[in-house]
């Protein structure tokens, strides 16, 4: 996404109204292009063009922008002088936010809706000068790129008592808390340095690896990208979703929690075939139901997060089992080889800056543990990593153990308990929301309780999803939480999740969770301030790596009972990664469907058995 791009392609609906509000004229197109332009007098216009239609120029003066639904790719611009309203829909959310941002910055620095209007004499003088210079009033040019001076001026106006396009918010609409971007006036939200829900923030820029994958995702190719923990996979995926038109884009994940993080639904819910462990005929009948079939017909781009947790048979005939009876990975399937046309691996680690720790994690990821690594991790057992009352979170391999620890620690506190109950849009969907959200239906808190933040508030101050804190007080019935850098009065937030049928469920709850203990499984994607690990009960390949990689450095981790026998990696996964890296090293990211024979030959050369190459994917556990 070019931060200076002053154009946008989306569906438009333009309506002209008379003095009585009656629509007198309409224009609609599913794929029109909007462009921000200037005339010779430096007046700004919004150009609307579409195939087989005449181009229109709408003067950007006296406009009102309604952008409440930017995250859904929708917005409207009301041209008071032109007596018309432009409705935008199916716009890539990230590109829409960026476009409106450029419009706002240019208007507040020029003489459009935001600048001081020029007098009639000034306009005549300027017009006369332009005519003498041989410039036509009907000649339009693209606006210049946004400068730092323009951006700073726009931010100053947006963060003041009011702005040139948006009045000051009323007392009834004050922000819920400091740094809560969701409740700012729209210009403040557009110009926020934090990453917003639409994924258009400026604070974190894509690196070259990520830009290459983002570009490939818009080329129409089916692709797969992976990377070690902390390389920005989730961040990049949100950028990709924000860069695609909402209509026809289905975001899914293998688990409810992962699906919620990307604003999607679970894959098995969207597919409409349950866990996929039924017969092929039964799965076909389920998928042929009217609602499910319609969802599949509308789907143009299917996104699957955490695909490594999805078994091979889920994608093909579940009766085609491996002769050994083992569970097979998605990349071992015939469907994978026929569908995936490009593969990429992210290699730049952002979560950790400690090179020694990064090296240790890279070794553990492939199941390699030297005596030096064992000794270094055992030394952390005596480290003091608690700071100012914020205790280390114990990562456990079983959810039952997590619940028991948190409940016991909470009951041990001698302070008054306060119960916070969620407000759900559908009382009958409590269990479904519990499965898809970290925010619980019921949350009991006390002063002294160790908690984890479940929403991004302010990235620059470390108030992000996964930040650890301790409750120090209750103010007006709300918890005051002390984090590493500052205190925050935490207010209720809203979560939205999609069901397989497309229905949206919502939950309003405090964005907090008890955090004396947390499960390794649910910690995926999180960065934790201070972590205590007990790896003696690890039961899956790669689980020790996931747990260790939640920490930012060796100084913020404490491993109580490190045992190298608990660290191992699946050999089939390692074989696939060796093949993948060989392809990438040779500059061959692409795996065209037409060269399946060549692919099979390459896999055979690596010693992979034919039974693996010919078998399909698996079922969701």
XYZ file of C-alpha atoms in Angstrom:
621
model
C 0.000 0.000 0.000
C 1.528 3.270 -1.150
C 1.012 5.848 1.649
C 0.781 8.579 -1.010
C -1.638 6.786 -3.333
C -4.437 9.234 -4.183
C -6.562 6.714 -6.089
C -8.943 3.938 -5.144
C -10.873 1.294 -7.069
C -14.155 0.072 -5.585
C -17.916 -0.078 -6.107
C -19.576 3.352 -6.172
C -23.123 4.659 -5.980
C -23.581 8.375 -6.669
C -26.894 10.081 -5.920
C -28.000 13.681 -6.605
C -30.829 15.113 -4.492
C -32.995 18.206 -4.833
C -33.824 20.700 -2.066
C -36.497 18.345 -0.718
C -34.104 15.398 -0.472
C -35.625 13.574 -3.421
C -33.174 11.650 -5.589
C -33.125 13.153 -9.074
C -30.242 11.256 -10.643
C -28.185 8.134 -9.953
C -24.929 6.596 -11.089
C -23.681 3.172 -10.006
C -20.775 0.975 -11.018
C -19.249 -2.149 -9.477
C -15.676 -1.162 -10.313
C -15.027 2.560 -10.564
C -11.776 4.416 -9.944
C -11.555 7.473 -7.697
C -8.663 9.880 -8.156
C -7.715 13.005 -6.214
C -6.824 15.809 -8.672
C -6.242 19.592 -8.834
C -7.124 22.157 -11.465
C -5.007 25.121 -12.525
C -6.376 27.171 -9.598
C -5.150 24.483 -7.173
C -8.740 23.595 -6.319
C -9.169 19.935 -5.483
C -11.611 17.570 -7.144
C -12.534 13.927 -6.820
C -12.531 12.285 -10.234
C -14.883 9.331 -10.720
C -14.241 7.171 -13.776
C -15.541 3.793 -14.885
C -15.425 1.721 -18.090
C -17.843 2.871 -20.815
C -18.949 5.956 -18.848
C -18.022 9.625 -18.880
C -15.557 10.856 -16.292
C -16.972 13.118 -13.571
C -15.181 15.704 -11.433
C -16.686 16.612 -8.061
C -15.284 19.685 -6.281
C -14.012 18.893 -2.796
C -15.537 21.845 -0.977
C -18.109 21.678 1.780
C -17.797 17.891 2.063
C -18.694 15.537 4.884
C -17.006 12.146 5.166
C -18.758 9.317 6.995
C -16.253 6.558 7.677
C -17.743 4.529 10.536
C -17.584 1.335 8.487
C -14.092 1.749 7.009
C -13.046 -1.645 8.380
C -15.783 -3.196 6.211
C -14.630 -1.329 3.094
C -17.502 1.185 3.200
C -17.665 4.992 3.412
C -19.651 7.913 2.033
C -18.743 11.458 0.990
C -21.450 14.119 0.937
C -20.796 17.032 -1.445
C -22.969 19.836 -0.065
C -22.154 22.279 -2.881
C -22.755 19.648 -5.568
C -25.887 18.387 -3.757
C -24.846 14.779 -4.143
C -23.557 11.886 -2.049
C -20.953 9.339 -3.090
C -21.325 5.907 -1.476
C -18.263 3.636 -1.546
C -18.408 -0.115 -0.962
C -16.332 -3.256 -1.507
C -13.155 -1.203 -1.159
C -10.059 -2.921 0.237
C -10.254 -1.639 3.860
C -6.588 -0.717 4.130
C -6.586 1.108 0.799
C -9.804 2.928 1.716
C -8.331 4.202 4.985
C -5.154 5.276 3.173
C -7.132 7.086 0.462
C -9.305 8.969 2.969
C -6.170 9.852 4.904
C -4.579 11.440 1.819
C -7.831 13.306 1.093
C -7.985 14.652 4.645
C -4.326 15.713 4.672
C -4.628 17.493 1.330
C -7.867 19.241 2.276
C -6.452 20.556 5.534
C -3.387 21.902 3.729
C -5.087 23.352 0.659
C -8.162 25.443 0.007
C -10.656 22.629 -0.354
C -13.004 21.783 2.459
C -10.404 22.621 5.023
C -8.520 25.710 3.810
C -9.674 29.300 4.032
C -11.797 30.121 0.968
C -10.348 32.664 -1.387
C -12.207 35.850 -2.244
C -13.783 36.363 -5.668
C -11.114 38.915 -6.604
C -8.323 36.509 -5.641
C -9.850 33.758 -7.752
C -10.223 36.102 -10.746
C -6.603 37.239 -10.449
C -5.373 33.650 -10.195
C -7.575 32.578 -13.110
C -6.284 35.460 -15.258
C -2.685 34.543 -14.423
C -3.273 30.894 -15.348
C -4.900 31.867 -18.666
C -1.952 34.116 -19.531
C 0.317 31.181 -18.766
C -1.635 29.127 -21.292
C -3.248 26.780 -18.767
C -6.854 25.680 -19.209
C -9.269 25.677 -16.264
C -10.365 22.214 -17.426
C -6.849 20.833 -17.152
C -6.365 18.555 -14.144
C -3.237 17.124 -12.565
C -2.631 14.489 -9.907
C -2.014 15.864 -6.435
C 1.567 15.857 -5.207
C 2.722 13.257 -2.635
C 1.962 14.000 1.005
C 4.848 15.843 2.662
C 5.939 15.614 6.286
C 4.886 19.239 6.818
C 1.382 18.531 5.486
C 1.037 15.416 7.623
C 2.192 17.188 10.794
C -0.215 20.073 10.185
C -3.106 17.668 9.630
C -2.259 15.770 12.812
C -2.079 19.016 14.771
C -5.528 20.018 13.530
C -6.971 16.558 14.175
C -5.700 16.361 17.757
C -6.887 19.845 18.726
C -10.289 20.782 20.124
C -11.768 20.413 16.678
C -10.660 20.015 13.098
C -11.494 21.640 9.809
C -13.718 18.781 8.721
C -14.905 17.326 12.010
C -16.316 19.262 14.998
C -15.235 18.611 18.559
C -16.873 15.512 20.044
C -19.588 16.100 22.607
C -19.001 15.311 26.273
C -21.194 12.227 25.860
C -18.722 10.811 23.326
C -15.467 11.209 25.206
C -12.843 8.604 24.633
C -13.178 5.564 26.853
C -9.513 5.698 27.822
C -6.221 7.283 26.888
C -4.886 5.890 23.633
C -8.103 4.077 22.681
C -8.105 4.762 18.955
C -11.528 3.288 18.365
C -13.316 6.264 19.957
C -11.416 9.140 18.410
C -12.994 11.529 15.957
C -12.427 10.160 12.491
C -9.488 12.420 11.499
C -7.703 11.360 14.664
C -8.354 7.736 13.792
C -7.128 8.206 10.231
C -3.953 9.968 11.356
C -3.235 7.771 14.360
C 0.291 6.417 14.517
C -1.043 3.150 15.863
C -2.126 0.299 13.668
C -5.886 0.442 13.344
C -8.341 -2.335 12.738
C -8.181 -1.913 9.013
C -4.474 -2.518 9.073
C -3.422 0.831 7.686
C -1.310 2.163 10.528
C 1.965 3.925 9.849
C 3.857 2.859 12.944
C 5.031 -0.486 11.526
C 6.074 -0.703 7.891
C 6.302 -3.839 5.800
C 9.812 -5.100 5.100
C 10.874 -6.239 1.625
C 9.967 -9.886 2.286
C 6.488 -8.900 3.390
C 6.003 -6.489 0.490
C 6.859 -9.256 -1.982
C 4.250 -11.567 -0.442
C 1.627 -8.797 -0.310
C 2.201 -8.122 -4.002
C 1.941 -11.838 -4.828
C -1.344 -12.102 -2.923
C -2.898 -9.581 -5.304
C -1.704 -11.343 -8.456
C -4.410 -14.002 -8.498
C -1.997 -16.812 -7.621
C -2.686 -19.326 -4.849
C 0.157 -18.987 -2.365
C 1.499 -20.231 0.949
C 3.720 -18.264 3.297
C 5.311 -19.329 6.540
C 8.040 -18.235 8.926
C 9.397 -18.752 12.405
C 7.746 -17.163 15.443
C 7.961 -13.373 15.560
C 8.533 -12.811 11.831
C 5.271 -10.891 11.425
C 3.013 -13.529 9.854
C -0.144 -12.323 11.627
C 0.708 -8.684 10.918
C 1.253 -9.430 7.218
C -1.939 -11.477 6.983
C -3.982 -8.566 8.349
C -2.347 -6.314 5.735
C -3.246 -8.785 2.980
C -6.878 -8.961 4.106
C -6.998 -5.153 4.275
C -5.694 -4.931 0.687
C -8.369 -7.205 -0.797
C -12.002 -6.314 -1.641
C -14.317 -7.605 1.131
C -16.830 -9.142 -1.308
C -15.597 -12.598 -2.231
C -12.781 -12.608 0.351
C -13.307 -15.245 3.046
C -10.880 -15.177 5.985
C -10.747 -18.423 7.961
C -8.488 -20.146 10.473
C -8.113 -23.579 12.012
C -9.228 -22.379 15.480
C -11.809 -19.915 16.738
C -9.269 -17.733 18.547
C -7.064 -17.469 15.442
C -10.137 -16.684 13.315
C -11.188 -13.886 15.670
C -7.751 -12.254 15.397
C -8.206 -11.840 11.626
C -11.913 -11.021 11.756
C -12.952 -14.293 10.158
C -14.532 -17.639 10.957
C -13.251 -21.171 11.414
C -12.533 -23.120 8.245
C -14.796 -26.042 9.171
C -17.635 -23.609 9.938
C -17.292 -21.900 6.546
C -16.859 -25.195 4.672
C -20.117 -26.460 6.162
C -18.904 -30.040 6.559
C -18.196 -30.077 10.279
C -14.899 -31.698 11.205
C -14.720 -33.372 7.801
C -14.397 -36.880 9.255
C -17.582 -38.158 7.592
C -17.716 -40.021 4.274
C -17.136 -38.141 1.036
C -20.818 -38.480 0.080
C -21.951 -37.171 3.468
C -19.573 -34.201 3.279
C -20.833 -33.431 -0.227
C -24.443 -33.436 0.965
C -23.611 -31.073 3.839
C -21.727 -28.686 1.544
C -24.661 -28.729 -0.916
C -27.052 -27.142 1.558
C -28.382 -23.819 0.167
C -26.617 -21.464 2.609
C -23.300 -23.324 2.450
C -23.381 -23.678 -1.336
C -24.140 -19.968 -1.726
C -21.183 -19.072 0.516
C -18.881 -21.208 -1.637
C -20.200 -19.650 -4.862
C -19.519 -16.147 -3.539
C -15.996 -17.047 -2.416
C -13.309 -15.759 -4.776
C -10.377 -15.662 -2.341
C -10.105 -18.158 0.537
C -7.619 -17.318 3.312
C -6.658 -20.019 5.847
C -4.605 -19.001 8.896
C -2.768 -21.578 11.045
C -3.147 -24.102 8.224
C -0.460 -26.300 9.804
C -3.098 -27.407 12.347
C -5.411 -28.677 9.605
C -5.129 -32.298 8.602
C -4.809 -33.468 5.025
C -8.013 -35.496 4.741
C -10.083 -32.372 5.402
C -9.306 -31.171 1.879
C -10.017 -34.422 0.071
C -11.769 -37.776 0.436
C -11.535 -38.640 4.123
C -11.566 -42.345 3.237
C -8.140 -42.126 1.586
C -6.193 -42.886 4.766
C -2.459 -43.340 5.159
C -1.595 -47.064 5.266
C 0.282 -46.510 8.548
C -2.752 -44.814 10.107
C -0.769 -41.687 11.039
C -2.198 -38.206 10.779
C -0.890 -36.458 7.683
C -0.006 -32.804 7.194
C -1.694 -30.503 4.698
C 1.458 -30.209 2.548
C 1.487 -33.978 2.019
C -1.749 -33.917 0.059
C -2.395 -34.053 -3.647
C -4.680 -31.028 -3.252
C -1.768 -29.005 -1.849
C 0.459 -29.814 -4.802
C -2.304 -28.968 -7.279
C -3.408 -25.705 -5.641
C -0.374 -23.957 -4.174
C 1.400 -22.052 -6.933
C 3.826 -19.940 -4.879
C 5.540 -20.461 -1.529
C 7.442 -17.976 0.634
C 9.212 -17.983 3.987
C 9.614 -14.940 6.246
C 13.064 -14.912 7.845
C 13.423 -11.509 9.567
C 12.552 -11.814 13.280
C 10.858 -8.773 14.857
C 9.751 -10.098 18.260
C 13.254 -10.775 19.562
C 16.288 -8.503 19.354
C 18.522 -10.827 21.396
C 20.637 -12.603 18.764
C 21.664 -15.356 21.194
C 18.012 -16.094 21.934
C 17.099 -16.033 18.215
C 19.852 -18.575 17.528
C 18.594 -20.822 20.342
C 15.015 -20.633 19.043
C 16.082 -21.462 15.485
C 17.838 -24.584 16.765
C 14.924 -25.684 18.950
C 12.525 -25.152 16.037
C 14.225 -27.994 14.166
C 14.587 -30.152 17.295
C 18.315 -29.532 17.701
C 19.457 -29.007 21.312
C 23.178 -28.821 22.103
C 24.756 -29.020 25.560
C 25.378 -25.267 25.387
C 21.694 -24.554 24.689
C 20.599 -26.850 27.526
C 22.964 -25.170 29.975
C 21.922 -21.664 28.935
C 18.205 -22.413 29.358
C 18.744 -24.127 32.720
C 20.497 -20.998 34.000
C 17.300 -19.012 33.516
C 15.593 -21.040 36.291
C 17.012 -18.709 38.962
C 16.348 -15.452 37.088
C 14.198 -12.763 38.703
C 11.988 -11.440 35.914
C 9.154 -9.882 37.937
C 8.934 -6.074 37.870
C 6.922 -3.759 40.129
C 4.330 -6.320 41.134
C 3.878 -7.784 37.642
C 4.553 -11.514 37.970
C 5.679 -13.886 35.247
C 2.963 -15.769 33.361
C 3.232 -19.548 33.651
C 2.764 -21.175 30.253
C 1.198 -24.610 30.622
C 0.530 -27.366 28.116
C -2.986 -28.179 29.402
C -5.966 -25.810 29.743
C -7.206 -27.571 32.900
C -3.916 -26.771 34.617
C -4.202 -23.115 33.562
C -7.715 -22.774 34.996
C -6.710 -24.418 38.283
C -3.711 -22.123 38.797
C -5.614 -18.926 37.982
C -8.546 -19.836 40.223
C -6.293 -20.774 43.163
C -4.259 -17.560 42.885
C -7.391 -15.415 42.649
C -8.967 -17.042 45.722
C -5.750 -16.486 47.689
C -6.112 -12.694 47.365
C -7.827 -11.124 50.394
C -9.321 -8.224 48.439
C -12.916 -7.722 47.313
C -13.987 -9.567 44.174
C -15.810 -7.821 41.337
C -17.690 -9.761 38.669
C -17.884 -8.472 35.093
C -20.393 -10.222 32.818
C -20.179 -9.905 29.053
C -23.032 -8.538 26.973
C -23.527 -10.865 24.002
C -25.634 -10.066 20.947
C -27.104 -13.570 21.114
C -27.479 -15.154 24.591
C -27.752 -18.585 22.958
C -24.295 -18.269 21.360
C -22.281 -17.985 24.587
C -20.431 -21.266 24.023
C -19.605 -20.359 20.422
C -18.271 -16.942 21.491
C -16.248 -18.554 24.290
C -14.581 -20.817 21.724
C -13.729 -17.955 19.367
C -12.763 -15.199 21.809
C -10.179 -14.792 24.544
C -12.553 -12.458 26.407
C -14.588 -14.634 28.822
C -18.345 -14.508 29.383
C -17.716 -13.963 33.101
C -14.609 -12.325 34.545
C -13.874 -12.062 38.277
C -11.196 -9.539 39.247
C -9.581 -8.359 42.493
C -6.977 -5.773 43.424
C -3.658 -7.590 43.042
C -4.894 -9.864 40.246
C -2.417 -10.585 37.461
C -4.041 -9.824 34.105
C -3.297 -9.775 30.380
C -4.508 -7.129 27.917
C -6.558 -8.538 25.029
C -6.677 -5.470 22.752
C -4.155 -3.121 21.137
C -4.429 0.273 22.844
C -1.137 2.061 22.222
C 1.701 0.272 20.468
C 4.365 2.879 21.272
C 3.652 2.487 25.002
C 3.567 -1.301 24.920
C -0.202 -1.492 25.523
C -0.780 -4.312 23.051
C -2.534 -7.658 22.919
C -0.556 -9.812 25.378
C 0.776 -6.986 27.582
C 0.990 -8.018 31.256
C -0.214 -5.962 34.194
C -1.571 -6.020 37.751
C -4.805 -4.462 39.053
C -3.977 -1.701 41.551
C -7.432 -0.199 42.099
C -11.000 0.141 40.859
C -12.160 3.564 39.668
C -15.887 4.078 39.085
C -16.257 0.323 39.024
C -13.563 -0.189 36.370
C -10.124 -1.775 36.902
C -7.053 0.460 37.000
C -4.204 -1.691 35.691
C -0.503 -1.025 36.135
C 1.525 -2.076 33.105
C 5.277 -1.820 32.623
C 5.279 1.754 31.352
C 2.049 3.288 32.654
C -1.307 2.785 34.331
C -4.491 2.392 32.285
C -8.144 2.547 33.281
C -9.526 -0.353 31.266
C -13.026 0.053 29.849
C -15.305 -2.293 27.971
C -14.512 -3.151 24.352
C -16.494 -4.807 21.577
C -15.518 -7.952 19.666
C -17.198 -9.177 16.496
C -16.962 -12.675 15.038
C -18.481 -14.234 11.935
C -20.275 -17.550 11.865
C -20.110 -19.961 8.960
C -23.460 -18.662 7.692
C -22.128 -15.097 7.595
C -23.989 -13.910 10.710
C -22.027 -11.521 12.946
C -21.975 -12.159 16.710
C -20.711 -9.536 19.149
C -19.474 -9.509 22.735
C -18.860 -6.482 24.955
C -16.467 -7.195 27.822
C -13.360 -5.859 29.543
C -10.317 -6.669 27.362
C -8.633 -8.511 30.236
C -7.920 -12.102 31.199
C -6.415 -13.623 34.349
C -2.749 -14.256 33.613
C -1.008 -16.076 36.445
C -1.114 -18.926 33.926
C -1.864 -19.239 30.204
C -2.013 -22.178 27.800
C 0.748 -22.652 25.242
C -1.866 -23.324 22.560
C -3.739 -20.047 23.146
C -0.510 -18.048 23.390
C 0.254 -18.480 19.678
C 0.662 -15.068 18.071
C 1.213 -13.293 21.413
C 4.328 -11.544 22.681
C 4.605 -11.829 26.479
C 6.571 -9.471 28.739
C 7.748 -12.097 31.244
C 7.254 -15.857 30.984
C 7.778 -18.840 33.273
C 7.846 -22.254 31.606
C 7.418 -25.815 32.768
C 8.138 -28.088 29.820
C 7.872 -31.437 31.594
C 4.310 -32.005 30.325
C 4.851 -31.014 26.685
C 3.089 -33.606 24.517
C 3.325 -32.358 20.904
C 6.161 -31.768 18.465
C 7.073 -28.082 18.350
C 5.149 -27.209 21.534
C 8.321 -26.324 23.456
C 9.357 -24.007 20.611
C 5.978 -22.221 20.611
C 6.217 -21.669 24.375
C 9.798 -20.381 24.365
C 9.227 -18.097 21.371
C 6.508 -16.110 23.203
C 9.280 -14.332 25.145
C 11.200 -11.328 23.831
C 14.622 -12.227 25.246
C 16.485 -14.620 27.534
C 16.252 -11.979 30.266
C 12.437 -12.179 30.274
C 12.097 -15.952 30.546
C 12.432 -18.530 33.316
C 12.573 -22.253 32.439
C 12.008 -24.359 35.557
C 12.570 -27.923 34.411
C 14.223 -27.966 31.009
C 14.611 -31.462 29.606
C 16.026 -31.850 26.105
C 13.874 -34.968 25.655
C 10.833 -32.673 25.559
C 12.178 -30.848 22.496
C 11.584 -32.491 19.159
C 10.348 -31.656 15.674
C 8.362 -33.766 13.228
C 10.647 -35.268 10.593
C 8.094 -34.859 7.799
C 7.806 -31.155 8.558
C 11.590 -30.788 8.507
C 11.760 -32.554 5.143
C 9.144 -30.230 3.697
C 10.983 -27.123 4.952
C 14.250 -28.349 3.429
C 12.476 -28.764 0.101
C 10.763 -25.363 0.439
C 14.007 -23.543 1.231
C 15.750 -25.257 -1.657
C 13.062 -23.971 -4.019
C 13.314 -20.440 -2.603
C 17.125 -20.459 -2.679
C 16.986 -21.317 -6.375
C 14.716 -18.327 -6.923
C 11.761 -20.558 -7.712
C 8.898 -19.324 -5.527
C 6.398 -20.511 -8.081
C 5.078 -24.054 -8.252
C 2.780 -24.035 -11.335
C 0.096 -26.704 -11.568
C 1.383 -27.603 -15.021
C 4.699 -28.914 -13.672
C 3.450 -31.410 -11.096
C 5.667 -34.116 -12.576
C 8.743 -31.976 -11.993
C 7.601 -31.366 -8.414
C 7.135 -35.074 -7.763
C 10.598 -35.737 -9.156
C 12.092 -33.105 -6.830
C 10.322 -34.635 -3.838
C 11.487 -38.104 -4.818
C 15.060 -36.833 -4.989
C 14.724 -35.825 -1.339
C 13.773 -39.354 -0.399
C 10.106 -38.698 0.368
C 8.067 -41.876 -0.220
C 5.512 -42.005 -3.021
C 2.767 -42.716 -0.475
C 3.242 -39.206 0.906
C 3.300 -37.529 -2.493
C 0.044 -39.159 -3.591
C -1.958 -38.771 -0.378
C -4.372 -35.933 0.455
C -4.668 -33.576 3.544
C -6.301 -34.449 6.990
C -9.274 -33.681 9.336
C -9.452 -30.966 11.979
C -9.067 -32.269 15.531
